[in-house]
Amino acid sequence: TRRLLPGASFFRPRRSPAGRLRRRMAFVEGGPTKMKKAENTLTTMVRALQENMASLERMEEERVQLLQQHQQEKARMRESYEEQKERLREELELQFEEEKAELAAKMEEVKAEVVKEMTTIQAEMDQKRANEMLEMMATIAEHKEQSLRVGAEKEEVSKDLAEFREYCERVMEEEKQEMKRKIAESQAEAEKAAAEVGAIRQEMANVRSKAHRQVCEERADMTRTLEEERERFTAELTAERESMKKEAQEAIKKLKAAAETNLAREKAQMTKVVEDTKAETTQLEAKMNKEMADMKADFEQTLEKETKRSEAEVGRLRADCDRRLEEQQSQLQAEIETAKAEADRRVAEAEQQLEAERLEMQRQVQEVKEDCDRRLAEEKDYSDRVRHVLRELPPLQAAMESGDIRALEEELRKWKGEALPDTFGECVGVVDAVVRFALERLNSWRAVELTVRDVLKQVEHLPRTVGALMEHCHRLFRAIKDAQLTGMDLSRSDPQTIEQICRVLHAWQERAMSHSNTVQMAIVRKVVAWPNLGPFDFTDLDICLRLVDREESGSQVFLSRALALVEDPATAPKDFRAQLSHLETMLFFLKYTKSEDLELTHREFRKQVATLDPAIVGYLAWAERMYPPGAEVVRLKNDSSLMERQDVSAVLEQIRTTGSKNGAPDALGVFREIFYQWAMAMRNKFDLLVLPHHTQVVTLMAFRSFLESRQSGIAPHALIAQVGTGEGKSMIIAALAVYVVVAMGKKVHVVVDDETLLERDFWTFKRLFDKFSVTKNGQGARPLSAMLCVPEERLKHDSRCTASRVDPDADICYCEAKHVQSFYASIARGEGSDFASYSERVLILDEVDAFVIDEEPNEAFVYPNKELSEMASCVARVLDAGGNQEELQKLRNKDHPAAARVVREMSKEWERGKKLAVGEDFVYAKEAGRYWSVHAGRANPKAWSLALECRNFQDKLTQEILFQERLFVMSRPRVFRKYHKIIGLSGSIGSDAERVFLKETYRAAFFEVPPFLKTCRGSPFH
């Protein structure tokens, strides 16, 4: 029989019982082994399931980490956005606050400046009118006294020199002209002061108009900048909001896609694992069923229990596996759903939060925009008011500045009888002040016009007497001066009035003068037409007319050059007296030029040898050897004319020709070129020949010997010459300065004791300095540099030769003593205090007595202390608030050692500052925006006073106190002794005691320069 075996695909014959028995025994023995294999297989499947569960847990941890990273990134982005938003809002608010405060401060400053300017101008005008009246009375009295003295001197000289009547008359004429020059010099300072006042007034007007233009431009620029910043900020904010929104959406999309991708991948992996497990289980179940069937067929009776137990165990295991798989599958599905729901919830929360943040941002942006619009509206309203003021006021101001009374009346009709409109806003005070000022100016102009018309009506029929006509002319001249002081232009207001005034003055000039000529008529017409006469008054006009009161037939040389001088557009009336006197002096010297005698000159110098220092005797002897008779700069022929152009050209060529003989070097050297260039400069200006006197040449040669001598313990360190007035002292100084620079290669400080004379001398000889060049150490030639030290407020911006302090690189520096001391102090404050440069500098002093004897020998130098200035500012704020004693005590008790002293000095000077009087103690300087101290009738911006600092603080012109302390005291003699050599020229050296002081202090030696007439043959002295 054949039997189909389970799992077999073929039939096989039944074996023998013994074989079956053996096979069954082998099966029974192999059953536990197979069960062991099944258990191992199930254990492997369980282990695989555990690994799958661990993998799922790791995936869950990674998902949690991703969510945490997402939250952190989202929080970081939110914080960054909040910081940027807060920073932008703070910057915008701060910018608006600063701009608003700046605009408010500028408007306050403009208002304060206008009010103070008006007050200051009114006070200055009143003070100047009173001062001018006093000065006029004093000048008249002085002129009367001088006239009496001149008459007495004239009678005395006439009695003493009767035998020399012809010469005496000439001497009297010369003394008369000298007295006129002295009168001109005495009034020069007043004229300069008035000129400075006029310049300051003009500068104030220019600064005021410039300030108005700058304020308008700055406000327009600020408004435009504000609009651009607002637009830029809005655009940047919108772009940033859109960018953040896009970034957030993209981040959410990426996170959602990544989560879905991970979940899908995990689900696919779990499904695959479950299917693989089911397939393996099915295969295992089929295999075991087949084996159990075989066992059941073979061992139906023997193995029935074991078969049932195996089947039950297999069923139990299968059920347990299914249950576990179902539980894991359901748990995994629940976790996936939970994770998905949590992710969806968090995404929704993030979207809601982003939307809320976006709405909040929009709300804040809207608030900022509304605030910006509100502020811009306020600023626009304020700017419109200012613009309205700037549109309405310029015609009125232009009418005032033009000086046309008719134009001013026409403009004021627009403002008359009407209240100021509300469109001016906060500027109504400024507008009201300008209108009131215009009304005051109109009233003053009307008064001037009424005076002029009244006088012209009275002189319609010319008075018979010269005195009555002169009185009317005097009134007309005062009216002209009043018109100029108030800014009225008579030529614009009424051109016919100018012609009538000229007609009256010409009539007086023809009657009052002995010899009426064209020069006098030119002077009258130029004075009447000149826009700003300054200190020039009717007395000056009378003096100028009398200076040229000569017959045209016998004074053609003088009158022709005087007419050219008067008609020169660059010559102002205030310069007429000085220029005409200078012209007369040059003609006087030119008349005696041929009478000069060099031998007589040396003889006059030798007369003082007995009283001179041996060193000076040697200097003068050397000068006589180098410049002996026969070696004159120019040898004039008796028949030569110094007025003919041909003869003058020959003389100029002779100046440049060397006077050396036998090939020896010329003793005069550089001085010849100096004399030539100076003669050319004077010829171009006055069309006259100017030659150096023999006394000037000998003095220059003596100074040259002194400069080139070796220094020793007994040799003089300073050489001082006494030169009379009008003897050419300024020319000697300029020639020495050029010689020291060009021939000796050193630098020069020229110190003049008067600011007016300092500027006059510098600008007079500037054309001479520009003709020379300097060569040093074999290098190429460069132009000689000359500088003028002036106050900072008077610096000329278009000039390269003015400075407020000594320029260490300048070859020639014209300055005052204070500038020399400041130069020394700047070196002393520097590192190392190197004074070696003084060995390469020469000091030339004008008026030695005023610098070395009349003034204090020591000067204290003070400098600001920043720490004490801050402390003083705190004290000023407490005092300005009422002076709380507790607050002052706290400031006294500070740890700083100078705290108590600062509080004490501030309390004292605070009260003193309240008592300072405007005009007497201080004046308002518009260009500086604060008060300046007044010294000797002039504003001094360099002067410091703690009381004046307090007054500036009290009147809100400054918010800080400048507190200065004394650092050191400088000795003037010590400064002067540092120089290589000192040269002094003075009209008077002083008494014997003063000479002893100068000799002991500076090792000074002295000599006198003889007067020019003493060196001329045929003069009254010989």
Short mmCIF file of C-alpha atoms in Angstrom, two decimals, residues 867-875 877-878 886-903:
data_model
loop_
_atom_site.label_atom_id
_atom_site.label_comp_id
_atom_site.label_asym_id
_atom_site.label_seq_id
_atom_site.Cartn_x
_atom_site.Cartn_y
_atom_site.Cartn_z
CA GLU A 867 36.32 119.98 36.52
CA LEU A 868 35.89 123.29 38.35
CA SER A 869 33.82 124.63 35.43
CA GLU A 870 31.34 121.77 35.85
CA MET A 871 31.20 122.44 39.60
CA ALA A 872 30.66 126.17 38.99
CA SER A 873 27.88 125.38 36.53
CA CYS A 874 26.09 123.30 39.21
CA VAL A 875 26.40 126.20 41.67
CA ARG A 877 21.96 126.40 38.48
CA VAL A 878 21.28 126.34 42.24
CA GLU A 886 20.95 123.03 51.63
CA GLU A 887 21.92 122.42 48.00
CA LEU A 888 24.83 124.86 48.32
CA GLN A 889 25.98 123.10 51.49
CA LYS A 890 25.94 119.76 49.67
CA LEU A 891 28.13 121.26 46.96
CA ARG A 892 30.52 122.66 49.62
CA ASN A 893 30.83 119.23 51.24
CA LYS A 894 31.95 117.49 48.07
CA ASP A 895 35.17 115.49 48.19
CA HIS A 896 36.93 117.91 45.88
CA PRO A 897 39.40 120.15 47.80
CA ALA A 898 38.33 123.26 45.85
CA ALA A 899 34.57 122.77 46.29
CA ALA A 900 34.16 125.27 49.14
CA ARG A 901 36.25 127.88 47.31
CA VAL A 902 34.24 127.51 44.10
CA VAL A 903 30.92 127.91 45.96
#
